[in-house]
Amino acid sequence: MMKSLNIRKKLVTLAVASVVSGGAMMAMTAPAHAMNVSQDGLGQVLLFPYYTVKNGLDTLFTVTNTSDKTVTFKVRFREALNSREVRDFNVVLSPYDHWGAVVTSTTAGGALLRTWDKTCTSPQLPASATHAGATEIAFTNTEFSGALTDGAVGTMDRVQEGYFEIIQMGVSDRDTAVSTNTLEYNAKHVSGVPRDCALVDQMFLPAGVATLNGYMLPPENILKGHTTYINVANGTAIDAEPTAIEDFQTLGPINAEPGGQSPSLANGNAVGTINALTDGQPVSAAYAGSVNGVSEILRAQSVINEYATGTGASTSWVMTFPTKHHYTDSYTSGTGPTAKDQPPVVGGGFSEWFYTTIKNGMSCDNIGLNIYNREEGTVQNLGNTNFSPAPTAEYVELCYEANVVDFNGSSVFGLGTNRLGVSTSAVGTAGWAEMMFSEADAVTAGGLPVIGFAATVRDAGGATVNYGSSTVHSYRR
């Protein structure tokens, strides 16, 4: 049995945003082409808060083109500790096409993506050696090992969990029945199979990318996503939806070769406006740098959700900061100091670089936690005594890009470096909690850009009599 996680509805207070942009914020009729979190689950960018192959789970996901146009997008998987890329490639969806895949474990202790879908990718995915009719590609640790070490562990088990982003690169309304339209014609399915994915792949060589960016239209708000975390052996499935961002890039296509850092969340409109609702009223503010725009529409002062533990029940919260590495990892931002272990103010609400030695591969952000049971009992602003493992400083912190908060000694998603344990013994085994972010940098008033959900699994008796549910986070702005 499973419960779907509905797309997060944004009721965002953007006082912080006006400080960041240097502009005045005002209630107004929403301007056209302003970046916002979709209220309807369709967008140009899909931010999936989590993937995992831990604890017997596989991560199944789908992306749907809801339009009559040909669509190109980048899919990029990032590991949990520092958002270093573990695999990316391009996907081409023909009109009304649907692409699905699964992230699963390898016998060597890593993870790979496997699909039976025939949709064209660039590069083309190799045939699976173990599953007839499937193609697959293993995740890699090349961006956090050797010369690119970031202080955290560099072994392959680091690729077992993280999050991923879908960034649309452009759309085309060219006729899919005209053979001289190389991309559109060859990506189109005939009897369930694209005409020629090898020719589609060649369009993402440098000359082909230039051609695509010369004629394709800007991205449109037409992609839908979904994901399921499933453990077949014990009969558990947990559903979740990505955060969909509208009007990320409205000025032109942003096609790029696979295997690189582009496009990323830094490749939206360089300047623009962000929109949201607060108390039912539209508000907007200017931004400079698309990463700053994404950060502001995701920024929250606190996160609210439920927990249920006790006999046969486990709850874990996923807390993912999808823009954090753009501010805290010099490999991503290109602005890091020579001495990475100095604590500069870095922006986005984050106050520390991803340290290479002093903190052994962490960038930590202070939190507070108020816990309530189901009968109004409460413990507020818990200190170190109710968290495990105990932090080394006087603060309780989240130190990674994708964090898992486990309640009362059990975990839906298994063990990991990026875990924070919370005890609710002072109030009971079930209730709700509010996690507060107290960080503030030189240009923001506090709060952090965050996405995620709460997952609960219950053992109803027997190895295969289990069920899972997920609940979208609520937010204070």
XYZ file of C-alpha atoms in Angstrom:
477
model
C 0.000 0.000 0.000
C 1.317 3.458 -0.770
C 0.338 7.072 -0.493
C 1.385 9.626 -3.079
C 3.240 12.737 -2.086
C 1.499 15.695 -3.689
C 3.505 18.451 -5.315
C 4.464 21.079 -2.818
C 2.285 24.196 -2.899
C 4.266 27.362 -2.445
C 3.000 30.091 -0.171
C 6.284 31.921 -0.012
C 7.132 35.105 1.842
C 9.831 36.852 -0.161
C 11.068 39.551 2.172
C 14.447 37.854 2.026
C 14.376 37.961 -1.765
C 14.056 41.709 -1.930
C 17.187 42.028 0.199
C 19.098 39.637 -2.054
C 18.089 41.446 -5.230
C 18.490 44.915 -3.809
C 15.014 45.710 -5.088
C 11.738 46.561 -3.428
C 9.141 43.830 -3.105
C 5.496 44.620 -3.647
C 2.202 42.834 -4.042
C 1.247 43.052 -7.706
C -0.170 41.265 -10.657
C 2.334 38.544 -11.428
C 4.596 39.559 -14.334
C 4.943 37.230 -17.301
C 7.868 34.804 -17.418
C 8.762 34.986 -13.747
C 10.457 31.997 -12.140
C 8.226 30.186 -9.669
C 7.489 26.798 -8.184
C 4.695 25.223 -10.194
C 1.336 24.909 -8.474
C 0.333 22.211 -10.976
C 3.318 19.868 -11.090
C 4.563 20.822 -14.581
C 7.752 22.750 -15.236
C 11.031 23.232 -17.061
C 13.126 21.962 -14.146
C 12.261 18.944 -11.991
C 14.165 18.602 -8.699
C 13.840 15.060 -7.351
C 14.716 15.277 -3.633
C 16.216 11.810 -3.226
C 17.422 8.623 -4.833
C 18.689 5.614 -2.924
C 19.671 1.980 -3.313
C 20.191 1.528 0.426
C 18.146 -0.699 2.727
C 17.008 -2.942 -0.135
C 15.361 -0.083 -2.013
C 15.383 0.759 -5.701
C 14.432 4.209 -6.998
C 12.026 4.126 -9.929
C 11.245 7.373 -11.729
C 9.491 8.712 -14.807
C 9.553 11.924 -16.848
C 6.672 12.779 -19.191
C 6.517 15.218 -22.098
C 2.945 16.516 -21.942
C 3.259 18.515 -25.180
C 3.129 18.014 -28.959
C 6.743 19.243 -29.269
C 10.094 17.438 -29.217
C 11.896 18.104 -25.924
C 15.554 17.820 -24.907
C 16.657 17.667 -21.273
C 19.670 16.922 -19.100
C 19.340 14.368 -16.305
C 22.032 14.694 -13.653
C 22.470 12.539 -10.553
C 24.290 14.069 -7.571
C 25.568 12.190 -4.533
C 24.260 13.135 -1.100
C 27.288 14.552 0.699
C 28.437 17.395 -1.551
C 26.276 17.192 -4.699
C 29.205 16.030 -6.822
C 27.903 14.593 -10.075
C 27.857 10.788 -10.344
C 26.310 10.543 -13.831
C 24.637 12.741 -16.416
C 23.368 12.386 -19.972
C 20.859 13.949 -22.353
C 17.393 12.617 -23.153
C 15.194 13.456 -26.153
C 11.444 13.038 -25.717
C 9.329 12.970 -28.853
C 5.823 14.482 -28.620
C 3.834 12.990 -25.716
C 6.718 10.620 -24.913
C 7.383 9.142 -21.481
C 10.770 7.992 -20.174
C 11.268 5.752 -17.190
C 14.257 4.163 -15.461
C 15.390 2.704 -12.157
C 18.424 3.365 -9.978
C 19.507 0.090 -8.437
C 22.505 -1.349 -6.609
C 25.499 -3.130 -8.130
C 27.270 -6.199 -6.828
C 30.377 -4.038 -6.336
C 28.619 -1.811 -3.817
C 27.782 1.102 -6.114
C 24.688 2.038 -8.098
C 23.575 2.145 -11.708
C 20.730 3.379 -13.848
C 18.855 0.727 -15.832
C 15.998 1.163 -18.291
C 13.921 -0.835 -20.709
C 12.636 2.391 -22.260
C 13.490 2.932 -25.940
C 13.574 6.756 -25.797
C 16.778 8.199 -27.300
C 19.602 9.290 -25.028
C 22.973 10.907 -25.673
C 25.278 9.108 -25.236
C 23.346 5.947 -26.063
C 23.196 3.722 -22.979
C 25.102 0.419 -23.233
C 23.205 -2.873 -23.300
C 22.808 -4.568 -19.930
C 24.961 -7.655 -19.463
C 22.456 -9.186 -17.038
C 18.969 -8.048 -18.111
C 17.808 -8.881 -21.628
C 16.429 -5.923 -23.546
C 17.636 -3.362 -20.988
C 20.317 -0.711 -21.198
C 22.246 0.646 -18.232
C 25.047 2.916 -17.062
C 26.946 2.708 -13.768
C 27.420 5.696 -11.496
C 30.966 6.945 -10.989
C 33.064 8.467 -8.205
C 35.461 10.335 -10.523
C 34.325 13.778 -9.360
C 35.133 13.213 -5.692
C 38.198 10.995 -5.783
C 41.855 11.526 -6.627
C 42.673 15.123 -7.506
C 39.031 16.122 -7.023
C 38.749 14.910 -3.445
C 36.622 17.140 -1.243
C 37.502 15.740 2.155
C 34.589 13.332 2.353
C 34.851 9.627 1.586
C 35.811 8.896 -2.026
C 34.663 5.279 -2.278
C 31.891 3.932 -4.495
C 29.402 3.508 -1.664
C 29.032 7.288 -1.734
C 27.039 6.995 -4.989
C 24.371 4.852 -3.314
C 22.194 7.846 -2.422
C 21.694 11.454 -3.388
C 19.242 13.422 -5.477
C 18.806 14.295 -9.141
C 17.761 17.109 -11.403
C 16.008 17.246 -14.767
C 16.839 20.466 -16.631
C 14.994 21.048 -19.871
C 17.243 22.394 -22.624
C 14.786 23.312 -25.372
C 11.733 22.397 -27.434
C 11.131 22.027 -31.144
C 7.903 22.282 -33.128
C 9.487 20.908 -36.286
C 7.565 18.165 -38.093
C 8.552 14.690 -36.866
C 7.583 13.188 -40.250
C 10.160 15.181 -42.276
C 13.450 13.289 -42.544
C 15.600 16.420 -42.899
C 14.592 17.362 -39.342
C 17.280 15.075 -37.968
C 16.554 15.282 -34.251
C 12.781 15.329 -34.448
C 12.398 12.711 -37.188
C 14.775 10.153 -35.714
C 13.623 10.554 -32.093
C 10.013 9.888 -33.107
C 8.745 6.429 -32.180
C 7.471 4.157 -34.929
C 5.799 0.986 -33.654
C 7.177 1.806 -30.204
C 10.811 2.375 -31.216
C 12.580 5.616 -32.272
C 13.671 5.656 -35.899
C 17.424 6.071 -35.265
C 18.898 6.984 -31.870
C 22.434 6.920 -33.296
C 21.613 9.938 -35.477
C 19.971 11.653 -32.519
C 23.135 11.057 -30.480
C 25.273 12.767 -33.135
C 23.226 15.935 -32.732
C 24.902 16.407 -29.346
C 28.398 16.672 -30.750
C 29.641 20.299 -30.710
C 28.452 21.136 -34.239
C 25.078 19.545 -33.601
C 24.615 21.403 -30.313
C 25.281 24.682 -32.119
C 22.658 23.729 -34.702
C 20.099 22.847 -32.040
C 20.646 26.090 -30.167
C 20.307 27.940 -33.462
C 16.756 26.830 -34.189
C 15.142 25.299 -31.084
C 12.710 27.273 -28.949
C 13.204 28.094 -25.246
C 12.115 25.488 -22.686
C 8.424 25.342 -21.783
C 6.555 24.329 -18.638
C 5.598 20.878 -19.915
C 7.572 18.213 -17.999
C 5.990 16.023 -15.318
C 7.933 13.699 -13.029
C 7.325 11.005 -10.453
C 9.402 8.654 -8.323
C 8.829 5.528 -6.240
C 11.164 3.994 -3.652
C 10.400 0.283 -3.715
C 11.600 -2.745 -1.809
C 10.203 -5.733 -3.674
C 11.424 -8.265 -1.126
C 9.349 -6.889 1.735
C 6.501 -5.383 -0.282
C 7.080 -1.702 0.514
C 6.713 1.252 -1.825
C 6.883 4.980 -1.078
C 5.875 7.544 -3.694
C 7.199 11.100 -4.061
C 6.943 13.969 -6.527
C 9.700 16.327 -7.661
C 9.565 20.068 -7.161
C 8.735 21.562 -10.563
C 10.103 24.997 -11.465
C 8.438 27.133 -14.125
C 10.026 29.796 -16.356
C 13.592 28.930 -15.416
C 14.897 29.823 -18.889
C 12.691 31.870 -21.229
C 15.199 33.554 -23.545
C 16.472 30.638 -25.625
C 17.535 26.990 -25.710
C 20.424 25.801 -23.540
C 21.402 22.523 -25.203
C 24.839 21.230 -24.207
C 26.975 18.183 -24.757
C 26.528 15.348 -22.258
C 29.212 14.716 -19.663
C 29.705 18.323 -18.594
C 28.515 20.784 -15.975
C 26.007 22.487 -18.280
C 23.209 23.080 -18.145
C 22.849 23.365 -14.387
C 20.760 25.536 -12.096
C 23.177 28.323 -13.041
C 21.966 28.331 -16.662
C 18.535 29.863 -16.282
C 17.784 33.502 -17.043
C 20.745 35.508 -15.729
C 18.428 38.200 -14.393
C 14.713 38.035 -13.873
C 11.831 38.026 -11.466
C 10.620 35.421 -9.003
C 6.944 35.005 -8.165
C 5.142 33.421 -5.244
C 2.011 33.751 -3.133
C 1.810 34.903 0.448
C -1.568 34.832 2.175
C -3.115 34.424 -1.249
C -1.508 37.557 -2.642
C 1.042 37.453 -5.492
C 4.432 38.877 -4.641
C 7.526 39.242 -6.782
C 11.125 40.314 -6.529
C 14.081 40.694 -8.868
C 17.038 38.333 -8.819
C 20.491 38.295 -10.371
C 21.836 34.814 -11.202
C 19.420 31.953 -11.782
C 20.808 29.969 -8.825
C 19.835 32.868 -6.564
C 16.362 32.831 -8.095
C 15.938 29.115 -7.458
C 17.266 29.531 -3.924
C 14.750 32.246 -3.122
C 11.678 30.364 -4.331
C 12.793 27.347 -2.254
C 13.928 29.255 0.837
C 12.228 28.358 4.136
C 12.659 29.492 7.713
C 11.456 26.111 8.965
C 10.150 22.717 7.848
C 7.136 21.012 9.424
C 6.102 17.368 9.159
C 4.926 14.305 11.072
C 6.678 11.303 12.568
C 5.424 7.883 13.652
C 7.607 5.279 15.325
C 7.126 2.533 17.859
C 6.153 -1.091 17.214
C 6.816 -1.868 13.560
C 6.984 1.785 12.441
C 9.875 3.944 11.206
C 9.961 7.559 10.003
C 12.735 9.379 8.165
C 12.721 12.907 6.809
C 14.591 13.771 3.610
C 16.061 17.286 3.788
C 17.779 18.244 0.511
C 19.444 21.563 -0.340
C 19.567 21.446 -4.180
C 21.398 24.758 -4.643
C 23.875 24.455 -1.770
C 26.908 23.299 -3.783
C 26.682 26.388 -5.996
C 27.632 28.421 -2.917
C 29.711 26.059 -0.788
C 31.780 23.903 -3.155
C 34.562 25.745 -4.965
C 34.600 22.991 -7.611
C 31.057 24.038 -8.558
C 31.078 27.753 -7.887
C 34.577 28.605 -9.050
C 34.835 31.216 -6.305
C 36.338 29.252 -3.435
C 39.306 30.596 -1.496
C 42.702 28.942 -1.812
C 42.491 27.865 1.821
C 39.235 25.913 1.819
C 39.230 25.550 5.581
C 38.669 29.223 6.291
C 35.027 30.041 7.151
C 33.965 32.772 4.698
C 30.418 33.964 4.166
C 29.422 32.241 0.938
C 25.804 33.190 0.174
C 22.488 31.515 -0.433
C 21.880 31.370 3.316
C 24.814 28.945 3.718
C 27.675 30.117 5.893
C 30.489 27.608 5.346
C 32.526 26.182 2.483
C 32.588 22.420 2.065
C 35.680 21.899 4.200
C 38.364 19.566 2.887
C 40.171 18.832 6.151
C 38.993 20.626 9.300
C 35.512 19.117 9.199
C 36.460 16.123 7.054
C 34.181 16.892 4.134
C 31.249 18.773 5.661
C 29.503 22.127 5.341
C 27.302 22.482 8.399
C 24.184 24.554 9.010
C 22.646 25.131 12.420
C 19.139 23.894 13.158
C 16.674 23.891 16.031
C 13.812 21.447 16.560
C 10.445 21.674 18.277
C 8.764 18.304 18.853
C 5.095 17.711 19.638
C 3.151 14.561 20.321
C -0.438 14.040 19.179
C -1.897 15.400 22.417
C -0.136 18.784 22.512
C 2.806 17.657 24.618
C 5.965 19.387 23.500
C 9.692 19.773 23.909
C 10.909 22.951 22.241
C 14.255 23.931 20.737
C 15.981 20.711 21.701
C 19.679 20.815 22.427
C 22.368 18.200 22.079
C 20.929 15.795 24.626
C 18.128 14.635 22.345
C 20.193 14.153 19.209
C 22.502 11.329 18.288
C 25.253 11.108 17.407
C 26.206 14.108 19.519
C 27.711 16.916 17.435
C 31.260 18.048 18.121
C 30.218 21.695 18.576
C 27.560 23.287 20.731
C 25.111 23.369 17.826
C 22.943 20.719 16.193
C 23.696 20.794 12.476
C 22.847 19.392 9.070
C 26.151 19.041 7.248
C 25.375 17.668 3.793
C 23.427 18.398 0.609
C 20.882 15.588 0.983
C 20.291 14.740 4.642
C 18.180 12.010 6.233
C 16.734 12.662 9.686
C 15.834 9.411 11.483
C 13.439 9.319 14.412
C 13.916 7.136 17.481
C 16.680 4.834 16.343
C 15.214 3.388 13.154
C 15.562 4.413 9.525
C 13.431 3.948 6.431
C 16.514 4.437 4.244
C 19.179 2.553 6.196
C 22.556 3.700 7.446
C 24.585 6.527 5.948
C 27.107 9.268 6.642
C 24.468 11.948 6.155
C 22.164 10.819 8.977
C 20.925 12.805 11.962
C 19.213 10.859 14.731
C 16.392 12.438 16.742
C 14.874 11.077 19.943
C 11.293 12.036 20.800
C 11.258 10.051 24.055
C 10.399 13.174 26.042
C 6.976 13.407 24.365
C 6.245 10.000 22.820
C 6.648 7.930 19.693
C 4.307 9.764 17.313
C 3.437 13.370 16.552
C 4.876 16.226 14.533
C 7.954 18.405 14.563
C 9.237 21.716 13.252
C 12.862 22.093 12.217
C 14.120 25.696 12.217
C 17.013 27.087 10.187
C 18.986 29.784 11.954
C 21.641 30.424 9.303
C 22.061 33.894 7.801
C 24.726 35.262 5.475
C 25.677 38.814 4.550
C 22.803 39.283 2.105
C 19.945 37.156 3.437
C 17.829 37.319 6.554
C 18.101 33.599 7.178
C 16.434 30.413 6.082
C 17.671 27.822 3.602
C 16.499 26.597 0.167
C 15.156 23.125 0.923
C 13.000 20.375 -0.568
C 12.033 16.933 0.711
C 9.417 14.782 2.403
C 8.741 12.489 5.351
C 8.639 8.727 4.708
C 7.007 6.261 7.089
C 7.115 2.474 6.811
C 5.055 0.135 8.973
C 5.460 -3.594 9.447
C 1.928 -4.947 9.564
C 3.102 -8.474 10.331
C 5.161 -10.808 8.221
C 8.061 -10.354 5.833
C 5.917 -9.105 2.951
C 3.048 -7.452 4.826
C 4.325 -3.906 4.981
C 3.323 -0.543 3.663
C 4.854 2.868 3.206
C 3.586 6.408 2.956
C 5.084 9.821 2.341
C 4.014 13.283 3.365
C 5.176 16.481 1.711
C 6.960 18.946 3.974
C 5.133 22.086 5.020
C 7.105 25.319 5.350
C 7.197 28.627 7.166
C 8.516 31.490 5.029
